[in-house]
Every structure is written in structure tokens, then in C-alpha cells.
XYZ file of C-alpha atoms in Angstrom:
192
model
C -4.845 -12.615 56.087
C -7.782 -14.681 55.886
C -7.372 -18.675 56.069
C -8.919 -18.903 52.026
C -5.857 -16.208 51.099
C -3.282 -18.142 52.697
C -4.395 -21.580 51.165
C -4.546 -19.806 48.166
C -1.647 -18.281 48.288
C 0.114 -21.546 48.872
C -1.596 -24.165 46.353
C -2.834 -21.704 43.618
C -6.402 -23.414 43.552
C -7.043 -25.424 46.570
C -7.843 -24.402 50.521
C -6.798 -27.087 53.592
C -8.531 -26.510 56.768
C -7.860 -29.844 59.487
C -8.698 -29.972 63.150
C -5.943 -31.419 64.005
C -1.981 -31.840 63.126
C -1.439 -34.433 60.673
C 1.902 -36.403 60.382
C 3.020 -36.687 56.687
C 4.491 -39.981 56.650
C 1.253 -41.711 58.372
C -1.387 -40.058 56.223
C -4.611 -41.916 57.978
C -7.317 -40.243 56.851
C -9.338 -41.485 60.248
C -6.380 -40.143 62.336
C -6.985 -36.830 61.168
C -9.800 -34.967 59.933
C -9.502 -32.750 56.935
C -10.953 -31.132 54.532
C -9.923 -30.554 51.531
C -11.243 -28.332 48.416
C -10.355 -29.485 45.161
C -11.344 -28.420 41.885
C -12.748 -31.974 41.206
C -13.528 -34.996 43.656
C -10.875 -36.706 41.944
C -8.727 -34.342 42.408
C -9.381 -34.330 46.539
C -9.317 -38.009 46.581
C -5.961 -38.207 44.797
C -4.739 -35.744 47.317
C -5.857 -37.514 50.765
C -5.196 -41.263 49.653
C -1.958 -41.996 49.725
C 0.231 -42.721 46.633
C 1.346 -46.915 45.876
C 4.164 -46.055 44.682
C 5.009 -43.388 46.923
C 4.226 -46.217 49.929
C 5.961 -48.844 48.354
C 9.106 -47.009 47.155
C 9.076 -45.811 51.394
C 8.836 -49.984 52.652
C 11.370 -50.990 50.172
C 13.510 -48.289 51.642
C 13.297 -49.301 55.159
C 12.967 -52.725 54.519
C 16.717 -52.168 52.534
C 17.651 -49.721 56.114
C 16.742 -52.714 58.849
C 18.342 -55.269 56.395
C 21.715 -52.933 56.404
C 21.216 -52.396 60.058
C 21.194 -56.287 60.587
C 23.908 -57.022 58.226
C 25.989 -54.566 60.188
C 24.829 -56.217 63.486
C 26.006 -59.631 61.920
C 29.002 -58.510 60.582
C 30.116 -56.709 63.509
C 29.674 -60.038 66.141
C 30.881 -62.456 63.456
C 34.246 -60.464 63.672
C 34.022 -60.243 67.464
C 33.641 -63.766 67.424
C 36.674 -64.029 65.235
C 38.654 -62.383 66.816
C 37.897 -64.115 70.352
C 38.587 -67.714 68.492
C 42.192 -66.238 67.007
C 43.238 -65.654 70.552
C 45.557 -68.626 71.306
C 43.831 -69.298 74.371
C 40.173 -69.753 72.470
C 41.995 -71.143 69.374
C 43.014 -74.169 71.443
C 40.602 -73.818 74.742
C 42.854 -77.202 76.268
C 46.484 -75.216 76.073
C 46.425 -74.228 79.656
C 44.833 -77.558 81.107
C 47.300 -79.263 78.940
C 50.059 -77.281 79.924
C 49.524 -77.543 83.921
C 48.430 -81.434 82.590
C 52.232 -81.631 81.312
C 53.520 -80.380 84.591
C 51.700 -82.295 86.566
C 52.532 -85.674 84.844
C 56.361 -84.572 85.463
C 56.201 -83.824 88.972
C 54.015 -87.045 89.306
C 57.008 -89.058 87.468
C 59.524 -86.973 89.593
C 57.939 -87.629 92.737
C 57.723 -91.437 91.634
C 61.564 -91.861 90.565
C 62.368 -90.279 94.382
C 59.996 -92.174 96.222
C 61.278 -95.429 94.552
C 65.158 -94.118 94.952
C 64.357 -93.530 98.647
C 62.918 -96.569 98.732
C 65.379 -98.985 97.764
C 67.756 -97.270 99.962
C 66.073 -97.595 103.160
C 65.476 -101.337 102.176
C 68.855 -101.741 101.552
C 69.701 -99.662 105.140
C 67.247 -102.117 106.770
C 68.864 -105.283 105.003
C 72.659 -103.637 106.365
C 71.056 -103.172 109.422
C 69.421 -107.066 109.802
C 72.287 -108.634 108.729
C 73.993 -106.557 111.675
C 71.457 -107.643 114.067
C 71.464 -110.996 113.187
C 75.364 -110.964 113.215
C 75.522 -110.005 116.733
C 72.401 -112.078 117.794
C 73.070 -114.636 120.743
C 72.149 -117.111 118.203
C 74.083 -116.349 115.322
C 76.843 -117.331 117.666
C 75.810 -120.570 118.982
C 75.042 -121.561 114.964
C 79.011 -120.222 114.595
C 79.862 -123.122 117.198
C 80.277 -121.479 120.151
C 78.353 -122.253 123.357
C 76.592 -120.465 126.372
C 76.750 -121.930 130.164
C 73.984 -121.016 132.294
C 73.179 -121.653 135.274
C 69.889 -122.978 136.842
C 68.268 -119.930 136.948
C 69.311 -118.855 133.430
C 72.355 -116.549 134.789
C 75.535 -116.736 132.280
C 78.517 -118.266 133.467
C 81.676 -116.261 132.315
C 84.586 -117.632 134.157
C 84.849 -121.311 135.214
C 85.465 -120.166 138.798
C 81.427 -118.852 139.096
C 79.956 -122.457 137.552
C 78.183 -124.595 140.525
C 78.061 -127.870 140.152
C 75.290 -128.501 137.741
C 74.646 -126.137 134.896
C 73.556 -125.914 131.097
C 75.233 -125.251 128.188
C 72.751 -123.723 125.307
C 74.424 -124.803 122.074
C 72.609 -123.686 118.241
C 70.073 -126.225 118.681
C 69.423 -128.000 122.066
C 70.470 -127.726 126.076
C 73.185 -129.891 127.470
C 72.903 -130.782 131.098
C 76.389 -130.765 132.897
C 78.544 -131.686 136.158
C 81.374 -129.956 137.237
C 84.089 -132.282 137.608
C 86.997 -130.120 137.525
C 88.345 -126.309 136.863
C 91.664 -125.657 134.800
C 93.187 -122.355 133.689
C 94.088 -121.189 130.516
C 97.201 -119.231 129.505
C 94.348 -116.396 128.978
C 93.219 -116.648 132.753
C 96.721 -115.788 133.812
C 97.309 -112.931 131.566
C 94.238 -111.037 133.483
């Protein structure tokens, strides 16, 4: 079959011959060259050029595809996004630093309340244990009255036998210098 029978065949009245392979949807008549017999120049030039309508009808269509494509794209995040910010963690970002916040400020308190318990009770142990010190203190005993004989060199005297003949007696405030004049015994010294 001849090219003119097959055109024929397939148009009734016109023949297309083109060098190359021409894309419907692109139709650029510099793209591709064909040629085309018509029965009238008008009719050929109808044929190549494409149709307004036919283009504008196509851009309104994709324009309304990418503008469902984006609206999907939106929608879908914007419900991500929702559904991140319902999680109680994102609804209220602070819960867990207010939480361990909450925790901390009561083990703080805690730790203050013990500290300041154990405080005052060592104080108080340290007061018990100064008022025992001071209780058995050489000099809490001299300010009670009673009096410590030494001798010269600063021995203690504890039985009237062992005092030489010059010693001191340290009483709460002052030394008294002293002279043996005589010893007598005590119903104590002959119990021992």
C-alpha cells in the first residue's frame, strides 16, 4: 500500500507525510516538520495550528490538577501538624520540664527541712556538750567556790601532808600566796 492510499484511507481527503515523530499534546510546528495536503489552505492551517480552546480548556485542566495536588499536599501536613500538637506532650511542650520542675522543688524543700532538722540537733548536741565541758572545767569550779593549791612549780597539792611551806591557792579570780603554819586531819583523812 502506497503512503497516498493509506492517508487516504485514513482521512477520506487529506495525505500526512512528516520527517519526524510529532507529540500530540506539544504541536510546535518548528519542532516538527510536516506536510500536510488539504483541500484548501485554510483547511491545512486549521489543521497544524493548534485550537484556543482546545489549549485553554488543557491549562485550565492542569492548572485545576496542580491546584488539587497542592491542596492535597496542604491538607495532608496541616493534619500531620494536628495531630503532632494534640499529643499531650506538644499540646503543652512545658509538662515534662514542669513535671521534673515539681520534683525538683520537693526534693529541694525536703532536703532543706532535713538539713535544718539536722541542724538544730547538732547545735543543740554541741550546746549539751559545752555546758558539759564547761561544767567540768577547772574553772567552773573555782567560780563554784572551791579552791586549787599549787605549788611553786604549778604541781597540785592534794593532801595537806605534800604542801611545802609556801604555796598558792588559785581561787575564780586571783592567786593567794600562802605559809604553812600547821597540818590537821579531818574525820575524812582517817577513814582512808
Amino acid at each position: 500500500a502506497s503512503s497516498s492510499t493509506v492517508g487516504s484511507a485514513r482521512t477520506g481527503r487529506e495525505r500526512r507525510a512528516s520527517s519526524c515523530a510529532c507529540s500530540r499534546s506539544s504541536r510546535v510546528v518548528t519542532a516538527c516538520r510536516i506536510r500536510v495536503r488539504a483541500s484548501t489552505p485554510t483547511d491545512a492551517a486549521k489543521r497544524i495550528v493548534p485550537d484556543v480552546r482546545e489549549e485553554l480548556a488543557r491549562v485550565v485542566q492542569m492548572r485545576g490538577r496542580a491546584a488539587h495536588a497542592v491542596r492535597g499536599r496542604l491538607e495532608r501536613e496541616q493534619n500531620g501538624l494536628t495531630a503532632l500538637r494534640s499529643r499531650p506532650v506538644l499540646a503543652q511542650p512545658t509538662t515534662l520540664v514542669d513535671t521534673q520542675q515539681h520534683r525538683i522543688d520537693e526534693q529541694l524543700a525536703r532536703a532543706r527541712r532535713v538539713v535544718s532538722h539536722r541542724l538544730d540537733r547538732e547545735a543543740d548536741a554541741v550546746g549539751h556538750h559545752l555546758a558539759r565541758v564547761r561544767a567540768l572545767s577547772p574553772l567552773a569550779t573555782l567560780e563554784r567556790g572551791y579552791a586549787v593549791a599549787q605549788t611553786p612549780e604549778g604541781h597540785v597539792i592534794t593532801s595537806a601532808t605534800d604542801a611545802p611551806p609556801e604555796f598558792t591557792v588559785r581561787l575564780a579570780h586571783g592567786l593567794v600566796r600562802v605559809e604553812k603554819q600547821s597540818i590537821e586531819e579531818t574525820p575524812h583523812d582517817r577513814e582512808a
